[in-house]
PDB file of C-alpha atoms in Angstrom:
ATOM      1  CA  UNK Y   1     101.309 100.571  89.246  1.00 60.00           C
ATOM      2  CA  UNK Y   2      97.670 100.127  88.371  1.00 67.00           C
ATOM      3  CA  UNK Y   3      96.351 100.730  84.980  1.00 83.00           C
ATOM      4  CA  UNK Y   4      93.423 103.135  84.981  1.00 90.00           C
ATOM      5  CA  UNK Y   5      90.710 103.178  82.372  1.00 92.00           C
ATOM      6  CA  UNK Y   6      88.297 106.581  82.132  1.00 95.00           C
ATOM      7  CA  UNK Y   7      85.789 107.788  79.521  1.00 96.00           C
ATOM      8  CA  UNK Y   8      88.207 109.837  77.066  1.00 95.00           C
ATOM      9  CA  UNK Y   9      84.941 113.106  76.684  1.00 96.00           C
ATOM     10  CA  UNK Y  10      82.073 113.885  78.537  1.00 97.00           C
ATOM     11  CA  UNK Y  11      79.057 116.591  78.072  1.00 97.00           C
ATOM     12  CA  UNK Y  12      77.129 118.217  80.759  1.00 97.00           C
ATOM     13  CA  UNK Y  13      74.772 121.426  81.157  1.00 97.00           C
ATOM     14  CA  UNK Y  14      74.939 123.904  83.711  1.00 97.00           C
ATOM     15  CA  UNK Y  15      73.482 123.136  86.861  1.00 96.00           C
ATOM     16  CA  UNK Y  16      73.598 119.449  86.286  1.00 97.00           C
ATOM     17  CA  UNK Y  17      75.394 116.657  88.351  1.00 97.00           C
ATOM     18  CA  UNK Y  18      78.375 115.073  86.681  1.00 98.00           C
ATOM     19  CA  UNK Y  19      80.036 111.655  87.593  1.00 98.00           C
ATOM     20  CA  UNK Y  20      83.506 110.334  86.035  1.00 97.00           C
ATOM     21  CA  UNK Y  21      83.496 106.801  86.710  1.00 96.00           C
ATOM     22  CA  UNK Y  22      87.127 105.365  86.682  1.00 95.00           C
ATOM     23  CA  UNK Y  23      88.095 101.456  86.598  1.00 95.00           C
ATOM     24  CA  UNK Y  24      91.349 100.168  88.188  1.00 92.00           C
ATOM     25  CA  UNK Y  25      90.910  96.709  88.402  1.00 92.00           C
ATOM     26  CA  UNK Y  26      94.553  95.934  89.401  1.00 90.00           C
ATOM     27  CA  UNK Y  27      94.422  97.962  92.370  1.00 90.00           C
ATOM     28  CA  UNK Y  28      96.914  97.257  95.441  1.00 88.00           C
ATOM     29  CA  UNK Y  29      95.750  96.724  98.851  1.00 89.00           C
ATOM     30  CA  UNK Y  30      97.756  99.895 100.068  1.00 86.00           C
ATOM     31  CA  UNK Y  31      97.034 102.251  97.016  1.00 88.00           C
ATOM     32  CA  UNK Y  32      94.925 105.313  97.137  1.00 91.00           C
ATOM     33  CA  UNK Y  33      92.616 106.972  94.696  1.00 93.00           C
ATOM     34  CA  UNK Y  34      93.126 110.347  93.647  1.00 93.00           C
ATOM     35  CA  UNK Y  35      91.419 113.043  91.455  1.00 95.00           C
ATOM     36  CA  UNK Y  36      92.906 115.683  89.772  1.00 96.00           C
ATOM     37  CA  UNK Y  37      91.807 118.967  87.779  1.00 97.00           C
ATOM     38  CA  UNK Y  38      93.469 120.500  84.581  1.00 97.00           C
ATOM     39  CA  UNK Y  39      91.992 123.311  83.234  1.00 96.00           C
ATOM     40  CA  UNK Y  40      94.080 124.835  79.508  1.00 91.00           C
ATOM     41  CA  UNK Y  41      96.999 126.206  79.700  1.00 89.00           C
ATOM     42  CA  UNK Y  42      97.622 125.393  84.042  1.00 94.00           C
ATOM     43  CA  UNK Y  43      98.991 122.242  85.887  1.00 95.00           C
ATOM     44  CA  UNK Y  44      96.816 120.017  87.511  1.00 95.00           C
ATOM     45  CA  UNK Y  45      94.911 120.892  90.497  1.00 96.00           C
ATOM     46  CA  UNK Y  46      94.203 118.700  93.535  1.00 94.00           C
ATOM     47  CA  UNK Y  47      90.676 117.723  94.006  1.00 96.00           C
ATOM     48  CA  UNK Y  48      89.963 114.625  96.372  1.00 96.00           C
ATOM     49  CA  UNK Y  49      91.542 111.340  97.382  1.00 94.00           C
ATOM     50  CA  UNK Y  50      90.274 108.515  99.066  1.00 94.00           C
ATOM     51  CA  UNK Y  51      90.691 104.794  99.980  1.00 94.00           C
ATOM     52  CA  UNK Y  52      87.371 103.390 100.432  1.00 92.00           C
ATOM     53  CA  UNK Y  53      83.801 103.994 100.796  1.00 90.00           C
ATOM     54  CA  UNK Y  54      82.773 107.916 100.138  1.00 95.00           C
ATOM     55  CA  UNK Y  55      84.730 110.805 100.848  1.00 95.00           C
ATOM     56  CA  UNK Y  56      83.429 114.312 100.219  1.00 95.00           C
ATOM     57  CA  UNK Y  57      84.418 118.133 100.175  1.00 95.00           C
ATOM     58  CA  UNK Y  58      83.313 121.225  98.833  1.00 93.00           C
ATOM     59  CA  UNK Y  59      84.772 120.990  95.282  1.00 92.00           C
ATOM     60  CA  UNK Y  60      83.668 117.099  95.068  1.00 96.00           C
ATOM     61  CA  UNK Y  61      82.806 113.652  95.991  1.00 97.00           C
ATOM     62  CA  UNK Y  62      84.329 110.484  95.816  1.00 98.00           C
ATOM     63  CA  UNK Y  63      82.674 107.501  95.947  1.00 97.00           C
ATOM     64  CA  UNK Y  64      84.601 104.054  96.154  1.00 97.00           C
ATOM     65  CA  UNK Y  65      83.127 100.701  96.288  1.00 96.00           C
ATOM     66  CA  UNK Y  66      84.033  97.717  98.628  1.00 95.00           C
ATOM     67  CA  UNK Y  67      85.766  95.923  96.003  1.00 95.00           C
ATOM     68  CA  UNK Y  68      87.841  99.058  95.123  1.00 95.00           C
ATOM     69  CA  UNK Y  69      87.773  98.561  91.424  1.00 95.00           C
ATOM     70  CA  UNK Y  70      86.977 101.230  90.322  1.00 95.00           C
ATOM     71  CA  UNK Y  71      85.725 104.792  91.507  1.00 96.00           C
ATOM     72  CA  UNK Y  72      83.246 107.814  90.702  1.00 97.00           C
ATOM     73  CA  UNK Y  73      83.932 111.560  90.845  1.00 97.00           C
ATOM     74  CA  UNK Y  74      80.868 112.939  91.559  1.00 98.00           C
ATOM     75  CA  UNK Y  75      80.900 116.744  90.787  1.00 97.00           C
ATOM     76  CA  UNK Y  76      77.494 118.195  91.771  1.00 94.00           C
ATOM     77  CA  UNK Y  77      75.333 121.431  89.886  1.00 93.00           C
ATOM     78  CA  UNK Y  78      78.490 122.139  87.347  1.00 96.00           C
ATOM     79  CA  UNK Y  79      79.387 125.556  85.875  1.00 96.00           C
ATOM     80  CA  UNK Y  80      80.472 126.819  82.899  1.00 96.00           C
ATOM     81  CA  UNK Y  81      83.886 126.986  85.014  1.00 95.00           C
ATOM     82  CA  UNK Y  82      84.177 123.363  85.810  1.00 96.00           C
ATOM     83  CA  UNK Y  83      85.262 122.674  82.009  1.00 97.00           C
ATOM     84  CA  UNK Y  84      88.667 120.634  82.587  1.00 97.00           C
ATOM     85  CA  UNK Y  85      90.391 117.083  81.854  1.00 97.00           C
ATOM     86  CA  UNK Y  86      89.943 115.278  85.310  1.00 97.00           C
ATOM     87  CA  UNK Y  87      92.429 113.015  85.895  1.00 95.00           C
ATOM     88  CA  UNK Y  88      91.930 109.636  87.938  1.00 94.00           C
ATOM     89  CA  UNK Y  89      95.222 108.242  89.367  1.00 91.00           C
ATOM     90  CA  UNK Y  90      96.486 105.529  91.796  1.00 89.00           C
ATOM     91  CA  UNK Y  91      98.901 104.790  93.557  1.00 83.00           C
ATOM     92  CA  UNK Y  92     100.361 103.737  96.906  1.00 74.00           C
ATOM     93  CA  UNK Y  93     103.144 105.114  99.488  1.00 68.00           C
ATOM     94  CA  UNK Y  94     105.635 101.724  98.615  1.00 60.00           C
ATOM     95  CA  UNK Y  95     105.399 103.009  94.971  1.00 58.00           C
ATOM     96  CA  UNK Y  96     107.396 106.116  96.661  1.00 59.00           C
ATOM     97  CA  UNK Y  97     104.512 108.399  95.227  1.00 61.00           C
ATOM     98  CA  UNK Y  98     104.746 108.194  91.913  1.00 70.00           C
ATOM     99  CA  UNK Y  99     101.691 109.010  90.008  1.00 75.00           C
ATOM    100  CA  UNK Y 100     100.976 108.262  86.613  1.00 79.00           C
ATOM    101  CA  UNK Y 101      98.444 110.679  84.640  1.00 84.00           C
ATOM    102  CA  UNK Y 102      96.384 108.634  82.475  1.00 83.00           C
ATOM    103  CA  UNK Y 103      94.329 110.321  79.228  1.00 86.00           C
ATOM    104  CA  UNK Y 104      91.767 111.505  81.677  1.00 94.00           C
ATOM    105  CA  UNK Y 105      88.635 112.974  81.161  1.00 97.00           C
ATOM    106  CA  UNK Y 106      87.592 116.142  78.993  1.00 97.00           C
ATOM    107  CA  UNK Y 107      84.528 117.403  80.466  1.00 97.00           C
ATOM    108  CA  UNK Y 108      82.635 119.889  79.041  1.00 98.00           C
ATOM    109  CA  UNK Y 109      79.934 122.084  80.293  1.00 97.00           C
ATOM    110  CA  UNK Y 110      77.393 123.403  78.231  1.00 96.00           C
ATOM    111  CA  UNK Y 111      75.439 126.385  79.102  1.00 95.00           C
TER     112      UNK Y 111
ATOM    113  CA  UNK G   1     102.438 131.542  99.698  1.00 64.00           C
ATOM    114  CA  UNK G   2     103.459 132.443  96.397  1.00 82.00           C
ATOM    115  CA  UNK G   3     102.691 128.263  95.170  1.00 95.00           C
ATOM    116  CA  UNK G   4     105.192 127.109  93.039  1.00 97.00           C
ATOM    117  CA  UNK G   5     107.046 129.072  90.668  1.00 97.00           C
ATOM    118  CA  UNK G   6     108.178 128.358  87.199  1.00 98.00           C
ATOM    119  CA  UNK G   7     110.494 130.312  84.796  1.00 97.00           C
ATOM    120  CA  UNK G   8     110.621 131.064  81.907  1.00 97.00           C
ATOM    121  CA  UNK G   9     106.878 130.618  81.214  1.00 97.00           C
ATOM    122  CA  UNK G  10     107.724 130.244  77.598  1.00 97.00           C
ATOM    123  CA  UNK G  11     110.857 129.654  75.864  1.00 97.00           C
ATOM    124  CA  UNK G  12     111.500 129.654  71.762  1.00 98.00           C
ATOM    125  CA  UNK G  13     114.923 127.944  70.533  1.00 97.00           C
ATOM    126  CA  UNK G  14     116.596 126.408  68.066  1.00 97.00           C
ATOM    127  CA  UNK G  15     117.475 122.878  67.512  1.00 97.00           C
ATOM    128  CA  UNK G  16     120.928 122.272  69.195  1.00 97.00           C
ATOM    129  CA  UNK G  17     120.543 125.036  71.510  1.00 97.00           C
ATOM    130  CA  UNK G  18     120.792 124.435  75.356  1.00 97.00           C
ATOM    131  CA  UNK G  19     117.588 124.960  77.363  1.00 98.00           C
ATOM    132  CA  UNK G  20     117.574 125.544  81.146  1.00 98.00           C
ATOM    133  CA  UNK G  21     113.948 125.391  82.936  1.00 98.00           C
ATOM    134  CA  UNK G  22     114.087 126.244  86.291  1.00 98.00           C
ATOM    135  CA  UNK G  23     111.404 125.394  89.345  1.00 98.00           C
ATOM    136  CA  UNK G  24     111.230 126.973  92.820  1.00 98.00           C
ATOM    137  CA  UNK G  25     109.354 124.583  94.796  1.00 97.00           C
ATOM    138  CA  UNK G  26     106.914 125.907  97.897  1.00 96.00           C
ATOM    139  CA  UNK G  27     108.228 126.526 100.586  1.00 96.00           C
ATOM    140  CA  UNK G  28     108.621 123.678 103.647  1.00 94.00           C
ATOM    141  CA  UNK G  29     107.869 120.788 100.815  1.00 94.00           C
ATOM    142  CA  UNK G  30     110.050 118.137 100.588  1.00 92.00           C
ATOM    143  CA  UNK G  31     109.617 116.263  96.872  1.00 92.00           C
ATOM    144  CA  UNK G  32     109.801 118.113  94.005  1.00 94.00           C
ATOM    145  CA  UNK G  33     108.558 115.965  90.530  1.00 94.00           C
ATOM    146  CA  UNK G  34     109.539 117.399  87.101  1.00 96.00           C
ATOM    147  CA  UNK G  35     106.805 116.483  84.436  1.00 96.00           C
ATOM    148  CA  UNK G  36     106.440 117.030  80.673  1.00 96.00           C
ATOM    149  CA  UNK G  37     102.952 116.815  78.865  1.00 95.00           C
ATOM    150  CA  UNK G  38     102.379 116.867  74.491  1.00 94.00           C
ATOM    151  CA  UNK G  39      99.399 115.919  72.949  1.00 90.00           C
ATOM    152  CA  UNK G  40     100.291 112.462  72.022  1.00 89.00           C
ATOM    153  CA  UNK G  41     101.853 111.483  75.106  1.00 88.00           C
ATOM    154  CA  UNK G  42      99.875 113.659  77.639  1.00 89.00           C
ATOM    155  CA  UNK G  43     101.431 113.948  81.314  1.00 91.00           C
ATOM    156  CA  UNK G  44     104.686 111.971  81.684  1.00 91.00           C
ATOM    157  CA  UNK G  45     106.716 111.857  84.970  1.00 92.00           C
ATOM    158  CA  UNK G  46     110.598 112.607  84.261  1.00 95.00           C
ATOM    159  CA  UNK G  47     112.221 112.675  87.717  1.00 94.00           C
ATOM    160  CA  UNK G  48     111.710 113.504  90.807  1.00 91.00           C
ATOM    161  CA  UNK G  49     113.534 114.364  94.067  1.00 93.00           C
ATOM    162  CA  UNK G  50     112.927 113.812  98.071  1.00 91.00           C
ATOM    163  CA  UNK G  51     115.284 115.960 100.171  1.00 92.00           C
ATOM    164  CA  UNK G  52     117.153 117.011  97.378  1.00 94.00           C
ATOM    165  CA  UNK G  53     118.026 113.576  96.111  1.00 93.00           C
ATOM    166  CA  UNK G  54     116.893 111.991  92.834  1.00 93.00           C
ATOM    167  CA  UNK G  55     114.613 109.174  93.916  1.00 90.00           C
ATOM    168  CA  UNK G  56     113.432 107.878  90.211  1.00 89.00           C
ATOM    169  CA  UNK G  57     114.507 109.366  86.585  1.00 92.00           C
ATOM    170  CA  UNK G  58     113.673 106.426  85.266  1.00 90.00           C
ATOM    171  CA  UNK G  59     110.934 108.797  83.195  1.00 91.00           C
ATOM    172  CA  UNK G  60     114.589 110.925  81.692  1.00 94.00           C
ATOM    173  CA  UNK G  61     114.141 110.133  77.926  1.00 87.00           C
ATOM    174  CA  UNK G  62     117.581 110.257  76.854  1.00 85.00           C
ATOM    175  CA  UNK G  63     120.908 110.983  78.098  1.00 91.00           C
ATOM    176  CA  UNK G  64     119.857 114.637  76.636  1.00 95.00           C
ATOM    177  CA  UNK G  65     117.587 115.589  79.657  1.00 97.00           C
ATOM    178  CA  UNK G  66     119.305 116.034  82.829  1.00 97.00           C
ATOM    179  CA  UNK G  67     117.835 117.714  86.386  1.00 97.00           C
ATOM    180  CA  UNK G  68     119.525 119.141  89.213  1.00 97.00           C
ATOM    181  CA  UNK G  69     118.387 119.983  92.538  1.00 97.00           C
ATOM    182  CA  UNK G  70     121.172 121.960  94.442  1.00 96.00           C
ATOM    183  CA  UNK G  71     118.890 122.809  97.739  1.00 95.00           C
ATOM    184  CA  UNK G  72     115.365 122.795  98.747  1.00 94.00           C
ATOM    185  CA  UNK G  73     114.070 125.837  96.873  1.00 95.00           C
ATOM    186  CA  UNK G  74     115.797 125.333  93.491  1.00 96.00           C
ATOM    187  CA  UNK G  75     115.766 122.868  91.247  1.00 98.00           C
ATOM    188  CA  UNK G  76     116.283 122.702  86.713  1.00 98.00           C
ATOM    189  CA  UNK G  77     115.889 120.462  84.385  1.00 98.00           C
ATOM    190  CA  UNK G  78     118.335 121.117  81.015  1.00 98.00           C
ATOM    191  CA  UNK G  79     118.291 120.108  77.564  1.00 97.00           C
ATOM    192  CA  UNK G  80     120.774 119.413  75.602  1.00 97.00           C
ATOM    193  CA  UNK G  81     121.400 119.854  72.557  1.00 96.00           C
ATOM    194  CA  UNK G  82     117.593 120.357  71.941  1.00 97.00           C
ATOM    195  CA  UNK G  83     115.895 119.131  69.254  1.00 96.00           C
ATOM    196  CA  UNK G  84     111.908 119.676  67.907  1.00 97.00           C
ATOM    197  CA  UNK G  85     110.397 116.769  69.550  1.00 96.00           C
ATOM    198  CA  UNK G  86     111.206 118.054  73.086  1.00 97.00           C
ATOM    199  CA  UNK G  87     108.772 120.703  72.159  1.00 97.00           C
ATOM    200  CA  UNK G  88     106.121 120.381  75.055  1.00 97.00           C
ATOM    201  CA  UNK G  89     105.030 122.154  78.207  1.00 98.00           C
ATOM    202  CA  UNK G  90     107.116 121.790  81.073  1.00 98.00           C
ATOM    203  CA  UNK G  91     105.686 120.705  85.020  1.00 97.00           C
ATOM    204  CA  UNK G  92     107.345 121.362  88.128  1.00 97.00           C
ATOM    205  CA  UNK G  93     105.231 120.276  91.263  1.00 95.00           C
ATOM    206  CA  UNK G  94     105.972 119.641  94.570  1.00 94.00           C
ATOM    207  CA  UNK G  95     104.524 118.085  97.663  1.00 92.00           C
ATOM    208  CA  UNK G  96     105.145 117.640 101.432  1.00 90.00           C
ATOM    209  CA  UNK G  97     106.744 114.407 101.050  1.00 80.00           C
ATOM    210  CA  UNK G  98     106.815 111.647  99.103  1.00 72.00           C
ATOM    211  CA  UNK G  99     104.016 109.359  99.630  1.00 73.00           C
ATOM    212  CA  UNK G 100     101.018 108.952  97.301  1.00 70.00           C
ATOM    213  CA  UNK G 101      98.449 110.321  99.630  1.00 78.00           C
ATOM    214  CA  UNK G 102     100.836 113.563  99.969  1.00 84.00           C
ATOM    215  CA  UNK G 103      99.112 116.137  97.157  1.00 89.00           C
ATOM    216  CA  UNK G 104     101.200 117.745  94.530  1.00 92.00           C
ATOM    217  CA  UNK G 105     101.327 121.292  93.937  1.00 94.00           C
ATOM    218  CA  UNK G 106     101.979 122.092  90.110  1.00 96.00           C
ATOM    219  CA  UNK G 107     103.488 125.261  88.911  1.00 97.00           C
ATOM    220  CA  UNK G 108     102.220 127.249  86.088  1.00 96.00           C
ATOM    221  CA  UNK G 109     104.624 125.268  83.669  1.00 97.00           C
ATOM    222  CA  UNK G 110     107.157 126.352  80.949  1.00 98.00           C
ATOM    223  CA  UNK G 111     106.230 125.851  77.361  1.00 98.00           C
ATOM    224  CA  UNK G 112     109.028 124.881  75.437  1.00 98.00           C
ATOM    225  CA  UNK G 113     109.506 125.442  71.626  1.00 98.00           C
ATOM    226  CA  UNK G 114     111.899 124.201  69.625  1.00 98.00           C
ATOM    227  CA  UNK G 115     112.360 125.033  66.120  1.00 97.00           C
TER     228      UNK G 115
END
């Protein structure tokens, strides 16, 4: 399974755009690259997945380039609400989908 | 749909005691993954099942932990005997199927003490 590295803490202000870069240099051809949300005291939460280039929703945006190495959450004009540990994972179907949760990332927004 | 339910929410036991979590996955999915997060070890991956069959426990720490998954909408995961270090909050998620693009669906989690 690739080994993903992600800042441990980030600080934002309302209103602000907020990217989570994550590196996974030993990714597999077939893996995918997902994003999950924790917020205290709940399980994590879904937010995007993708396998190349950009994919985008309305929580998020993922943006993944052509050498896959690594990836950026892009979270755009935070709230207060959007404080959480975001979690970068990866992993592929052949791996039977196991995911492993790395330290992720505390975010914190600031008012 | 009700998502995936969890009980107890909390549980407070002794050492040696037996411990019973329990997990009601949603309803239709077919993999249900138990996890286990603490502070020093955040989220860890114990077991899960596809179709009611343990696919990988190869997260079980000891011979201790043991999960069960009798039909689609129940599965537990047991301690025994307990002991302090097990003290942690408890994940039950599920998903469709299997595969790694399939999203998981976390319950509210148990938080286990144990004194």
């Amino acid at each position: 399974l690739a080994k993903t590295t992600q800042p441990i803490s980030m600080d934002s202000y309302e209103g602000q755009e907020v990217n989570i870069t994550c590196s996974h240099n030993n990714i597999a051809t077939n893996d995918y690259i997902t994003w999950y949300q924790q917020f205290p005291s709940q399980g994590p939460r879904f937010i995007i997945q993708g396998y190349k280039t950009k994919v985008t929703n309305e929580v998020a945006s993922l943006f993944i380039p052509a050498d896959r190495k690594s990836s950026t959450l892009s979270l755009p004009r935070v709230s207060l609400s959007d404080t959480a540990v975001y979690y970068c994972l990866v992993g592929g179907d052949n791996q039977g989908g196991k995911l492993i949760f790395g330290q992720g990332t505390e975010l914190s927004v600031k008012p | 749909d009700a998502g995936v339910i969890q009980s107890p929410r909390h549980e407070v036991t002794e050492m040696g005691q037996e411990v019973t979590l329990r997990c009601k996955p949603i309803s239709g999915h077919n993999s249900l993954f138990w996890y286990r997060q603490t502070m020093m070890r955040g989220l860890e991956l114990l077991i899960y099942f596809n179709n009611n069959v343990p696919i990988d426990d190869s997260g079980m720490p000891e011979d201790r932990f043991s999960a069960k998954m009798p039909n689609a909408s129940f599965s537990t995961l047991k301690i025994q005997p307990s002991e302090p270090r097990d003290s942690a909050v408890y994940f039950c998620a599920s998903s469709f199927d299997q595969g790694a693009t399939d999203t998981q669906y976390f319950g509210p989690g148990t938080r286990l003490t144990v004194l």
